[in-house]
XYZ file of N, CA and C in Angstrom:
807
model
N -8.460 232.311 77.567
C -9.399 231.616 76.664
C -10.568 232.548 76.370
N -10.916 232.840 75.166
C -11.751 233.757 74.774
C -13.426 232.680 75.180
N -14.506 233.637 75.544
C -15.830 233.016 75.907
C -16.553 233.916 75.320
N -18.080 233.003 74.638
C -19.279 233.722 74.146
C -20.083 233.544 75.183
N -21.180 234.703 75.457
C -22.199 235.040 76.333
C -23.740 234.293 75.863
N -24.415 233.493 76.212
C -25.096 233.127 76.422
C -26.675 233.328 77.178
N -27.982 232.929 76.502
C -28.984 233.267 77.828
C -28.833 232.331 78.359
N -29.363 232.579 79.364
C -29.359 231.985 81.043
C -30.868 231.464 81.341
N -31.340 230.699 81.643
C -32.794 229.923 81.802
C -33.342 230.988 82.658
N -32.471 231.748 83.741
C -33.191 232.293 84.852
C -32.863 233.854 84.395
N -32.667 233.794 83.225
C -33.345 235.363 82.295
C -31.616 236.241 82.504
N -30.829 235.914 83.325
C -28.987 236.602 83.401
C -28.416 235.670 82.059
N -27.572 236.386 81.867
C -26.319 236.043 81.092
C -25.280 235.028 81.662
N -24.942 233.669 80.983
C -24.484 232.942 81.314
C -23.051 233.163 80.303
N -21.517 232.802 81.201
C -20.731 232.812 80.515
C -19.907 231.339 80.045
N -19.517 230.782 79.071
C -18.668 229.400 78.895
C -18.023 229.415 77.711
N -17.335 228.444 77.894
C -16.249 228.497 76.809
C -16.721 228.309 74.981
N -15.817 228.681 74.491
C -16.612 228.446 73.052
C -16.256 227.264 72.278
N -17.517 227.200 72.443
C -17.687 225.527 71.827
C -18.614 224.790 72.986
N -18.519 225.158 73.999
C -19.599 224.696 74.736
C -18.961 223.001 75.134
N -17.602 223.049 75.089
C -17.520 221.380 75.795
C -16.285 221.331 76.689
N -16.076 222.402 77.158
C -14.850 222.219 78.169
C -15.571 222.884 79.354
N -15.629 221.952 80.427
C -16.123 222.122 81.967
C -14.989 222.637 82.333
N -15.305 223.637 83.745
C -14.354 224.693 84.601
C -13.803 223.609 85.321
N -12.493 223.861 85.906
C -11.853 222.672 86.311
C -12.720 222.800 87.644
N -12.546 221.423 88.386
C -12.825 221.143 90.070
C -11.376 221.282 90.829
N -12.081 222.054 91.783
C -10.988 222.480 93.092
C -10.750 220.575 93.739
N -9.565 220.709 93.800
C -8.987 219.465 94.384
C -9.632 219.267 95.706
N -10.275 218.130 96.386
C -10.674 217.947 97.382
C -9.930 217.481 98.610
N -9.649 217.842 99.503
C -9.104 217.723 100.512
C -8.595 216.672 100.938
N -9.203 215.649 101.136
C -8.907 214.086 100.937
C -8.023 214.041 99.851
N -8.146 214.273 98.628
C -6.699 213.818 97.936
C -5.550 214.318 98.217
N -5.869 215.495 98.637
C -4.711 216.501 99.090
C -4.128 215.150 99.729
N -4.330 215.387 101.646
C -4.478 214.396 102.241
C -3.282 212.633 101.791
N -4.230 212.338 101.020
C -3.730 211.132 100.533
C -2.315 211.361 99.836
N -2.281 212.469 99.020
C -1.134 212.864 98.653
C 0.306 212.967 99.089
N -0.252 213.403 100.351
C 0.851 214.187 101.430
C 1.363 212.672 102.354
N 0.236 211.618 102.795
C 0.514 210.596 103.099
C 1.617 209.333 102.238
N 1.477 209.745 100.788
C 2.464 209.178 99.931
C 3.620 209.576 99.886
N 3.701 211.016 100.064
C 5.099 211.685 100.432
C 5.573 211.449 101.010
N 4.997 210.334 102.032
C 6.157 210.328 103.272
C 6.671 208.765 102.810
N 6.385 207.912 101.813
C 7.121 206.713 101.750
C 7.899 207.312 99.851
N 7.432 207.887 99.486
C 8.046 208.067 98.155
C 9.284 208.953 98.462
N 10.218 208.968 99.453
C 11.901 209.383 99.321
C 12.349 208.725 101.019
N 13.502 208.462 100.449
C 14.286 207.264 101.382
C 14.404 207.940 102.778
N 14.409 209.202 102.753
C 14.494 209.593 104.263
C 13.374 209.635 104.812
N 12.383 210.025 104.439
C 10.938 209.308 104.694
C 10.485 207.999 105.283
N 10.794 207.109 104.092
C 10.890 205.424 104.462
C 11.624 204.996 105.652
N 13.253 205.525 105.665
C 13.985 205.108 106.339
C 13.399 205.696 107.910
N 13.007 207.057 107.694
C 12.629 207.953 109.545
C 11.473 206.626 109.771
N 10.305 206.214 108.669
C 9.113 205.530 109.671
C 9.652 203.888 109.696
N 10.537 203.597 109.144
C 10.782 202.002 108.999
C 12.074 202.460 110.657
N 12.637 202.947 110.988
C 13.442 203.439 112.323
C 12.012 203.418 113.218
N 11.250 204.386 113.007
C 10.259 204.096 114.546
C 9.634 203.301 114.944
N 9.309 202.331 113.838
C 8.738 201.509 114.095
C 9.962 200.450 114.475
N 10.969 199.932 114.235
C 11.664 199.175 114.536
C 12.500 199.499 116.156
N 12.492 200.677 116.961
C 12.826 201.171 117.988
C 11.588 201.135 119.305
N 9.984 201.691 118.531
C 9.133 201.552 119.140
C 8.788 199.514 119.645
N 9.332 199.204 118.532
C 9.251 197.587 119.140
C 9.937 196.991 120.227
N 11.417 197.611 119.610
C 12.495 197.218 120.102
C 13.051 197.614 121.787
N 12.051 198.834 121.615
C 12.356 199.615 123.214
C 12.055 198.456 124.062
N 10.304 198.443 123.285
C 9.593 197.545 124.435
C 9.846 195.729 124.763
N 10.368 195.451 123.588
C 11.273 194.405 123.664
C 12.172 194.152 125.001
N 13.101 195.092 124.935
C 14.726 195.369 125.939
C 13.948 194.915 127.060
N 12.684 196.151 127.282
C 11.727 196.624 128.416
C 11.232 194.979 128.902
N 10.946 194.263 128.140
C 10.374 192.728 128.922
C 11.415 192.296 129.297
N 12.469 192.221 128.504
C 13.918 191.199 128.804
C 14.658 192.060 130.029
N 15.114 193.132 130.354
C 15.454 193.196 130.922
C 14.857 194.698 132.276
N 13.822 194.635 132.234
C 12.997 195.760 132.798
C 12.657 195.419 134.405
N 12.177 196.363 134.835
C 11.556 195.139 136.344
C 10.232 195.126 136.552
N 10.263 193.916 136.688
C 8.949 193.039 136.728
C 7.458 193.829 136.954
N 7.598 194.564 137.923
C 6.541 195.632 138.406
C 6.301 196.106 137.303
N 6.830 196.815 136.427
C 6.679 197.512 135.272
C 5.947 196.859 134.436
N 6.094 195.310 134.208
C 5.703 194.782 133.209
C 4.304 194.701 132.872
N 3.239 196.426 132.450
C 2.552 196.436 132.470
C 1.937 196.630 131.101
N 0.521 196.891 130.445
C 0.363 197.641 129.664
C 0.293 199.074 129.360
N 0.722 200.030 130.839
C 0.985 201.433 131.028
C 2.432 201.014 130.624
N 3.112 199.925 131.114
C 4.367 200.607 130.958
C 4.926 200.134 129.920
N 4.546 198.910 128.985
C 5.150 199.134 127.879
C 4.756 199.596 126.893
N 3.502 200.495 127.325
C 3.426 201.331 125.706
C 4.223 202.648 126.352
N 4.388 203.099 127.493
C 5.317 204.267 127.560
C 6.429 204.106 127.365
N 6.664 202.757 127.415
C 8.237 202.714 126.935
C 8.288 203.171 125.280
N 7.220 202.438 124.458
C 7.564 202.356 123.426
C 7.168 204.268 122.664
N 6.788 204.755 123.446
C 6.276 206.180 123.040
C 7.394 206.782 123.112
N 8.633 206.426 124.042
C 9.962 207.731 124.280
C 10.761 207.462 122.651
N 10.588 206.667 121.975
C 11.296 206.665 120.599
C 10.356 207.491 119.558
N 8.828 206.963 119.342
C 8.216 208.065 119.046
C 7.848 209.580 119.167
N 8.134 209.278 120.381
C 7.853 210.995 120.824
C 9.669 212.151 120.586
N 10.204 210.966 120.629
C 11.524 211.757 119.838
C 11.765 211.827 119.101
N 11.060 211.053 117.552
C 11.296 210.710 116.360
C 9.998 211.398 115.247
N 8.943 211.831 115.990
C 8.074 211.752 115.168
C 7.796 213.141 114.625
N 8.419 214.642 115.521
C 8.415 215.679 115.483
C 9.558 215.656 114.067
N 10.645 215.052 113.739
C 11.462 214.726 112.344
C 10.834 214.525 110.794
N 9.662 213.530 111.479
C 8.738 213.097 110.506
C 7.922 214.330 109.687
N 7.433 214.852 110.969
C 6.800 216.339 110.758
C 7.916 217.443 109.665
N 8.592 217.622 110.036
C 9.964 218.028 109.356
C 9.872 218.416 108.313
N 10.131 216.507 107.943
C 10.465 216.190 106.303
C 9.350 216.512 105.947
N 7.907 215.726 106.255
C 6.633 216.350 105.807
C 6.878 217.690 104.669
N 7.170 218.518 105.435
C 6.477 220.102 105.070
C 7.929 220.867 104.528
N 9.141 220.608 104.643
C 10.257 220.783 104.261
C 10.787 220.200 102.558
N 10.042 218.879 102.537
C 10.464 218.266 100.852
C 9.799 218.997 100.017
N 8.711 220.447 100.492
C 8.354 220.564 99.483
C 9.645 222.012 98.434
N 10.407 222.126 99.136
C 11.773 222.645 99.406
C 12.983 221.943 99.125
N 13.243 221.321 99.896
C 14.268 220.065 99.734
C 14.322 219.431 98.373
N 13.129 218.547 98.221
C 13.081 217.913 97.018
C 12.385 219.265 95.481
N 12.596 220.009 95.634
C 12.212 221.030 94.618
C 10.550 220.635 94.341
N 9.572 220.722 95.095
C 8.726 220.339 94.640
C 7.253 220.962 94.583
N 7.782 222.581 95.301
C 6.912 222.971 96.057
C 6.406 224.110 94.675
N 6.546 224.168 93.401
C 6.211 224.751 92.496
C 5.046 224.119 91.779
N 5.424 222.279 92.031
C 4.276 221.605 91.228
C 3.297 221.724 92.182
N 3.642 221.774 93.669
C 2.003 221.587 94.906
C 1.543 222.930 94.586
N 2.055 223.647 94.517
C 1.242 225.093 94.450
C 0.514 225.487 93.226
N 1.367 224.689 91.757
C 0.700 225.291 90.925
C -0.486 224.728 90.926
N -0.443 222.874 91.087
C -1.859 222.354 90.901
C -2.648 222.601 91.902
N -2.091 223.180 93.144
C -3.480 223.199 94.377
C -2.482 224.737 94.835
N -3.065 225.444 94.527
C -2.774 227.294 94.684
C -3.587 227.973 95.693
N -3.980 226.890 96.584
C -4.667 227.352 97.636
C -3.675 226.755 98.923
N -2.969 227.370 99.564
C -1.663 227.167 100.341
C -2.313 227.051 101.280
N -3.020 227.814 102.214
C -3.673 226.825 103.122
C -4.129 225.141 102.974
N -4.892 224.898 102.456
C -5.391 224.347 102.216
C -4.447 222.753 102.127
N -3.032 223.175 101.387
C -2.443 222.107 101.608
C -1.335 222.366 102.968
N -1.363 223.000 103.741
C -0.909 222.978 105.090
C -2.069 222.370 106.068
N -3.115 222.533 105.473
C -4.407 221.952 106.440
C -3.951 220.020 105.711
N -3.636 219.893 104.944
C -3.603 218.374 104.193
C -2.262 217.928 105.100
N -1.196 218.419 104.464
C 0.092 218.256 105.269
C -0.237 218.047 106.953
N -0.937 218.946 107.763
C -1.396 218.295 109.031
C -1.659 217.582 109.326
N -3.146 217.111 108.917
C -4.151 216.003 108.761
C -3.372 214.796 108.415
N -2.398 214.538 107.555
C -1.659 213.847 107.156
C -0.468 213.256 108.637
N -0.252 214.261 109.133
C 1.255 214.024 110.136
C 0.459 213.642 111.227
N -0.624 213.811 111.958
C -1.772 213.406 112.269
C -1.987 211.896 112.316
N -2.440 211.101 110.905
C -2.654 210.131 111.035
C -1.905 209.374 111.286
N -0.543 209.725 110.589
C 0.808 209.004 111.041
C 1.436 208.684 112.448
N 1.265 210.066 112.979
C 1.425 209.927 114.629
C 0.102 209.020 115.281
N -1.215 208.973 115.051
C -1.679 207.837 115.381
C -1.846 206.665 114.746
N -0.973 206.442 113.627
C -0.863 204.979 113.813
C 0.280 204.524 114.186
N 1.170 205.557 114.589
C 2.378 205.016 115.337
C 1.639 204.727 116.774
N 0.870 205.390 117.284
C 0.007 205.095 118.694
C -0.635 203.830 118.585
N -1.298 203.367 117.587
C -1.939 202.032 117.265
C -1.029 200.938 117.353
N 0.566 201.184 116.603
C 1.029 200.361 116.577
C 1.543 199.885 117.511
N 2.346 200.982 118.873
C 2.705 200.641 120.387
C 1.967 200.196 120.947
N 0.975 200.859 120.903
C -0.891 199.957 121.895
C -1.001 198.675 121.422
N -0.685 198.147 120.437
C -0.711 197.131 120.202
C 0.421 195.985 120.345
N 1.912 196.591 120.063
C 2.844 196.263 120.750
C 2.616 195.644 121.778
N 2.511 196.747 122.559
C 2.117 196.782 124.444
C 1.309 195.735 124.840
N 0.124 195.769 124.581
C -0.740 194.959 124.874
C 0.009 193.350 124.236
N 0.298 192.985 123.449
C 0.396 192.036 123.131
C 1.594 191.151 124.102
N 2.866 192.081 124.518
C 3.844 192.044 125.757
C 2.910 191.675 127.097
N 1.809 192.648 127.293
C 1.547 192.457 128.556
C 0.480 191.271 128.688
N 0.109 191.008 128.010
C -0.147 189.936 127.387
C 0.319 187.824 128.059
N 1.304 188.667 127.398
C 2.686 187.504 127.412
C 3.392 187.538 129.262
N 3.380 188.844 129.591
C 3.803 188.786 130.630
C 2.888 188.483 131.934
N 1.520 188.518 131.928
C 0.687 187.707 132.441
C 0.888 187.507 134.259
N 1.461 188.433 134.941
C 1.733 188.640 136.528
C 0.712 189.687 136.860
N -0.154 189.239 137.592
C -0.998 190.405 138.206
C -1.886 191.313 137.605
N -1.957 192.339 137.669
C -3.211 192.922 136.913
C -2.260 194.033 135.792
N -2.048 193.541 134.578
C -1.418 194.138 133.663
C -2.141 195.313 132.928
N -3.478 195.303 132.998
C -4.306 195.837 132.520
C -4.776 197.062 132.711
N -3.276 198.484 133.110
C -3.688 199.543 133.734
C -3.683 200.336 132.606
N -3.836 200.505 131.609
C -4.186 201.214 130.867
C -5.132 201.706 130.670
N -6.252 203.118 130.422
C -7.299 202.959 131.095
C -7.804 204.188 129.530
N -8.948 205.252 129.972
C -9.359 206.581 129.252
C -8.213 207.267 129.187
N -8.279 207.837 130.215
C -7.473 208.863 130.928
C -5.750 208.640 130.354
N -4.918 207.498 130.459
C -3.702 207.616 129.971
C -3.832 207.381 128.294
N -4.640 206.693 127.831
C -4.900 206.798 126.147
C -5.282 208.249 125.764
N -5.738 209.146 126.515
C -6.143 210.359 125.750
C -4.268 210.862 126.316
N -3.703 210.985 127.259
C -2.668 211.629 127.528
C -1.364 211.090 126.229
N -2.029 209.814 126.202
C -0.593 209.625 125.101
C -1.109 209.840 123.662
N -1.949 209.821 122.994
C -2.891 210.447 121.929
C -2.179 212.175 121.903
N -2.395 212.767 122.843
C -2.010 214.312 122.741
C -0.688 214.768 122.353
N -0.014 213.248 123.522
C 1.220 213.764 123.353
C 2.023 213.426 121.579
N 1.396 212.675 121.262
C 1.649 212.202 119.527
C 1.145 212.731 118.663
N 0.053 214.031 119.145
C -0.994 214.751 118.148
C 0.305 215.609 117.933
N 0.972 216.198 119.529
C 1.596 217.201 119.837
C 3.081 217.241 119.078
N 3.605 216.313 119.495
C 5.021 215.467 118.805
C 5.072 216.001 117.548
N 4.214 215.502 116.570
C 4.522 215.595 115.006
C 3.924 216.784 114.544
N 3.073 217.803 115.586
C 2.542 219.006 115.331
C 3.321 220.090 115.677
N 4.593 219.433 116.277
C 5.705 220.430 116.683
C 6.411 220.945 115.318
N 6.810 219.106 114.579
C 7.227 218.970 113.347
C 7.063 219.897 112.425
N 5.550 219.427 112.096
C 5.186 220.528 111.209
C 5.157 222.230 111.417
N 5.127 222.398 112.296
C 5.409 223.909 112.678
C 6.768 224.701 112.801
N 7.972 223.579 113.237
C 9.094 224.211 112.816
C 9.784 223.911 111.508
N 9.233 222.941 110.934
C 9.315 222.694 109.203
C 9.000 223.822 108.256
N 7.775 224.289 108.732
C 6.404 225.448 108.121
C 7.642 226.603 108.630
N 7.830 226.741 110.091
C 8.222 228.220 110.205
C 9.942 228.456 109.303
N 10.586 227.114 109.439
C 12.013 227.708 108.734
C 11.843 227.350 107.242
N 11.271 226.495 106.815
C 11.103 225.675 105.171
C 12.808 224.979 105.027
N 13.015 224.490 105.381
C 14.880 223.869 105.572
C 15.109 222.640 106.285
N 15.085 221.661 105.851
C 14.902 220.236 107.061
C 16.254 220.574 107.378
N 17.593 220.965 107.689
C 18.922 221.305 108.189
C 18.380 221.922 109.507
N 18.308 223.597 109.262
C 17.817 224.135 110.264
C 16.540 223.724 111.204
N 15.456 222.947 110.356
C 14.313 223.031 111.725
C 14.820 221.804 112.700
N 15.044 220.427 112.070
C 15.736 219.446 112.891
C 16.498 220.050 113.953
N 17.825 221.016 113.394
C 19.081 221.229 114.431
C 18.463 221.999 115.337
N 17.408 222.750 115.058
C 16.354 223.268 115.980
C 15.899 222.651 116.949
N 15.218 221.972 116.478
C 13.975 221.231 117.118
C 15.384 220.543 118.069
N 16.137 219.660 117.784
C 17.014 219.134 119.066
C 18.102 220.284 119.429
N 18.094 221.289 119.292
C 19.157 222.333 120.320
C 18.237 223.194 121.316
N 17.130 223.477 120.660
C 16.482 224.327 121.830
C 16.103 223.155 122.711
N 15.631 222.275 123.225
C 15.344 221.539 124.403
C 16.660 221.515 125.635
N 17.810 221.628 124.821
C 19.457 221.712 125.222
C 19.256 222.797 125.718
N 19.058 223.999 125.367
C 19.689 225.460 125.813
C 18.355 224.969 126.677
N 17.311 224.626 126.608
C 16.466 225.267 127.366
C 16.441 224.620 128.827
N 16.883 223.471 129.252
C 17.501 222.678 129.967
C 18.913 223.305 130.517
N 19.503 223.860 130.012
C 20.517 224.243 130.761
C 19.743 225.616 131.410
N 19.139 226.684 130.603
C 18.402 227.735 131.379
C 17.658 227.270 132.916
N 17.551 226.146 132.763
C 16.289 225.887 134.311
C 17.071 225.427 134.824
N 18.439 224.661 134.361
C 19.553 224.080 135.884
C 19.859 225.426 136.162
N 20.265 226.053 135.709
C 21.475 227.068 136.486
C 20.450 228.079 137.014
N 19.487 228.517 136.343
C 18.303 229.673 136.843
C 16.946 229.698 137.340
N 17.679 230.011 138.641
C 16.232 229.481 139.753
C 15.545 229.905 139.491
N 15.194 231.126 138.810
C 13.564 232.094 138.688
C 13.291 231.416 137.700
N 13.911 230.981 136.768
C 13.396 230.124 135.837
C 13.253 228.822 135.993
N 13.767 227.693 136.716
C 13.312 226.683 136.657
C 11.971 226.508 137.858
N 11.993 227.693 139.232
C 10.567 227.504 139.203
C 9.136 227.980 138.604
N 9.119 228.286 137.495
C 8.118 228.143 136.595
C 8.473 228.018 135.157
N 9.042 226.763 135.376
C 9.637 226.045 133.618
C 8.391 225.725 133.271
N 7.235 225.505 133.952
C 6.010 224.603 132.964
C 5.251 225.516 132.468
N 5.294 227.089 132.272
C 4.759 227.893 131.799
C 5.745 228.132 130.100
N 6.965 227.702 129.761
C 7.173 228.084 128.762
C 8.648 227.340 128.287
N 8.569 226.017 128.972
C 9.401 224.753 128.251
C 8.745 223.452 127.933
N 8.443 223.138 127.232
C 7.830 222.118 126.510
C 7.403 221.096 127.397
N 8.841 220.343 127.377
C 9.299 219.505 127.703
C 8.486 219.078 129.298
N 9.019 220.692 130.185
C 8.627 220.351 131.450
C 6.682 220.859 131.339
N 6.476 220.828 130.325
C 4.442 221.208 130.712
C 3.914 220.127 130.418
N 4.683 219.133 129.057
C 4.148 217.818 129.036
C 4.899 216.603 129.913
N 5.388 217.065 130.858
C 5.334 215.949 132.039
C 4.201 215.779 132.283
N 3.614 216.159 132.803
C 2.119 215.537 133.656
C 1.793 214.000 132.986
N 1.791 214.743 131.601
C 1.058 213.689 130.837
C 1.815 212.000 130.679
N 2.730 212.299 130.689
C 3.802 210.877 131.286
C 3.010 210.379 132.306
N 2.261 210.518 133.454
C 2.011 209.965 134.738
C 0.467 209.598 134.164
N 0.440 208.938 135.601
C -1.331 208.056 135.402
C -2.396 209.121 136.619
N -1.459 210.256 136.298
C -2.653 211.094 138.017
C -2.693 212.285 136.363
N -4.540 212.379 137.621
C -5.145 213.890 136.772
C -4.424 215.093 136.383
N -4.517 215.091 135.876
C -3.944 216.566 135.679
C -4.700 217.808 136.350
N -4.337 218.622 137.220
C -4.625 219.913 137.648
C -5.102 221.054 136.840
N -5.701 221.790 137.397
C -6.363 223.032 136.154
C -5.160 223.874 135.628
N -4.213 224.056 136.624
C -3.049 224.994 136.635
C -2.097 224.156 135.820
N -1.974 222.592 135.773
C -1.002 221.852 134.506
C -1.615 222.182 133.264
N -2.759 221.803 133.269
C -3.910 221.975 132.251
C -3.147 223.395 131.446
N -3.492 224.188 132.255
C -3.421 225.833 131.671
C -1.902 225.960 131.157
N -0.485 225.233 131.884
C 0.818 225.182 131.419
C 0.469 224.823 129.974
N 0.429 223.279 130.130
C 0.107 222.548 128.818
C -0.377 223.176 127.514
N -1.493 224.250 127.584
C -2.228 225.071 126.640
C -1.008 225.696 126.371
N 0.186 226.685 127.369
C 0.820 227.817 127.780
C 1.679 227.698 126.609
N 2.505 226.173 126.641
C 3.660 225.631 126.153
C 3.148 225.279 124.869
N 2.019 224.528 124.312
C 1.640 224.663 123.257
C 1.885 225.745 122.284
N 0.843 226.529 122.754
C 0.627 228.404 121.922
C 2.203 228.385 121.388
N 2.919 228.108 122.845
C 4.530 228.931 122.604
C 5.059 228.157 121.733
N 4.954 227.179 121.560
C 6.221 226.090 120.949
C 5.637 225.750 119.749
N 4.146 225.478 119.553
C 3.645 224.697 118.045
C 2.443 225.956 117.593
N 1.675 226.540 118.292
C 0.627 227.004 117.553
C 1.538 228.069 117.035
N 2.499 229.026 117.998
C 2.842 230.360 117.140
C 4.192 230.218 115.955
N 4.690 229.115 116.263
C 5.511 229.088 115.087
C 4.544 228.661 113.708
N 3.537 227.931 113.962
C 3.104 227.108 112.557
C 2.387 228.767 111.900
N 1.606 229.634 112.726
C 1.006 230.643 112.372
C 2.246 231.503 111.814
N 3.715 231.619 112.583
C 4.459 232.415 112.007
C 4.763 231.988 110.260
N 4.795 230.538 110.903
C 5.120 229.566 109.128
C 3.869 229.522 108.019
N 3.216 229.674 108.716
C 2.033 230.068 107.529
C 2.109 231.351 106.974
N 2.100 232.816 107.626
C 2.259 233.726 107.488
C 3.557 234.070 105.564
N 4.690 233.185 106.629
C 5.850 233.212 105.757
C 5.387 232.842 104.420
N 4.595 231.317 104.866
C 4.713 230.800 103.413
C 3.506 231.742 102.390
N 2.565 232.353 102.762
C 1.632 233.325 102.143
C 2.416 234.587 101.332
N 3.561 234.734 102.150
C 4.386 235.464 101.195
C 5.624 235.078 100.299
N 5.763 234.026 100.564
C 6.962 233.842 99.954
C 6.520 233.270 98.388
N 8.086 233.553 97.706
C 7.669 233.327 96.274
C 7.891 231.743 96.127
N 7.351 230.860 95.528
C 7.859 229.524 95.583
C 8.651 229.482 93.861
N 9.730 228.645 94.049
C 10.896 228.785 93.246
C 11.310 226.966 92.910
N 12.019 227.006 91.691
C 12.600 225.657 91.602
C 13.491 225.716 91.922
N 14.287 226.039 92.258
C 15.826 225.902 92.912
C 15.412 227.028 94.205
């Protein structure tokens, strides 16, 4: 677009368009991003269908869990942990599709052209998988409570700081896995068959290999977020696993997947 030069009140040269009535566009704000990325996940059926499944399993666990569970259990620790083992297996998928449709569904030409700041919508896409994983936490806590509730024997009421921040992490963690092996392959085929084969190989590595299964909590997932399953403190040395297994499993793939996506060309087919 051709522009005439102008004075400037503060004595520089001001530049704008000619004719003087077309404003420079506004950078998309983060929040819509955001909101955007949150619509993505009900606007295609595998979407709908993955959160209309967790939520119907996260109920349903804890359901089984009153009818046929034992009694001791029948707490508010224990039926929101019940209802977390469907989430916490389901929600890293969610993450997936997230950051994969923009691939899958050919779509990742229109996000880039209108918001061409690629960070920026990987920071949205997060924030987004984020809220989802806690309101899947809202919705078990509430589940839960409402069971323990009903079940009304003794002091049901062990739910406390301390296990709400442990199951919070573990759902920050869950769908932040998602997005990071979504981000690092761009392929919902491969990161899924991923995301459930390495826990397999890596499980068979610690049965058969003693040097390795005594210090699995330095660099298997799985075994660094145990702690957080239980109602005891965590140690400085779990603590430090927990960070260990993180880095390894979600921070360096999403950085590898960012990396990728900074170079890669985005394409319609």
């Amino acid at each position: 677009m051709s522009t005439t030069t102008g004075s400037h009140p503060s004595g520089g040269a001001a530049t704008r368009p000619r004719g003087g009535t077309e404003a420079p566009a506004r950078p998309i704000p983060l929040l819509r991003l955001v909101q955007v990325e949150l619509r993505k996940m009900v606007d295609t059926r595998s979407g709908l269908w993955l959160l209309a499944i967790i939520a119907v399993l996260s109920v349903g666990a804890v359901v089984l869990f009153r009818l046929f569970g034992p009694e001791e259990g029948h707490t508010f620790y224990g039926f929101a942990g019940m209802a977390l083992t469907p989430q916490a297996f389901l929600l890293p998928v969610l993450g997936i599709l997230l950051v994969t449709s923009e691939w899958s569904q050919r779509a990742g030409l229109v996000t880039f052209t209108l918001e061409p700041r690629r960070g920026l919508v990987v920071v949205a896409k997060s924030i987004a998988a984020v809220v989802v994983g806690l309101l899947g936490l809202a919705l078990l806590l509430a589940v839960a409570a409402l069971l323990a509730a009903v079940a009304g024997s003794g002091d049901v009421w062990d739910l406390g700081a301390r296990e709400l921040g442990y199951f919070t992490i573990l759902q920050v963690l869950a769908i932040m896995q998602g997005v990071a092996f979504g981000l690092l392959l761009m392929n919902s085929t491969a990161a899924i068959v991923l995301y459930f084969a390495l826990p397999v190989a890596m499980n068979l590595l610690i049965t058969f290999v003693e040097a390795l299964r005594e210090n699995a909590g330095w660099f298997d997932l799985a075994t660094g977020q145990a702690p957080l399953f239980t109602q005891v403190a965590l140690t400085g040395e779990q603590w430090a696993q927990l960070a260990t297994v993180t880095a390894l499993w979600i921070v360096l793939p999403l950085v590898l997947g960012w990396v990728r996506l900074r170079r890669t060309e985005i394409k319609t087919a």
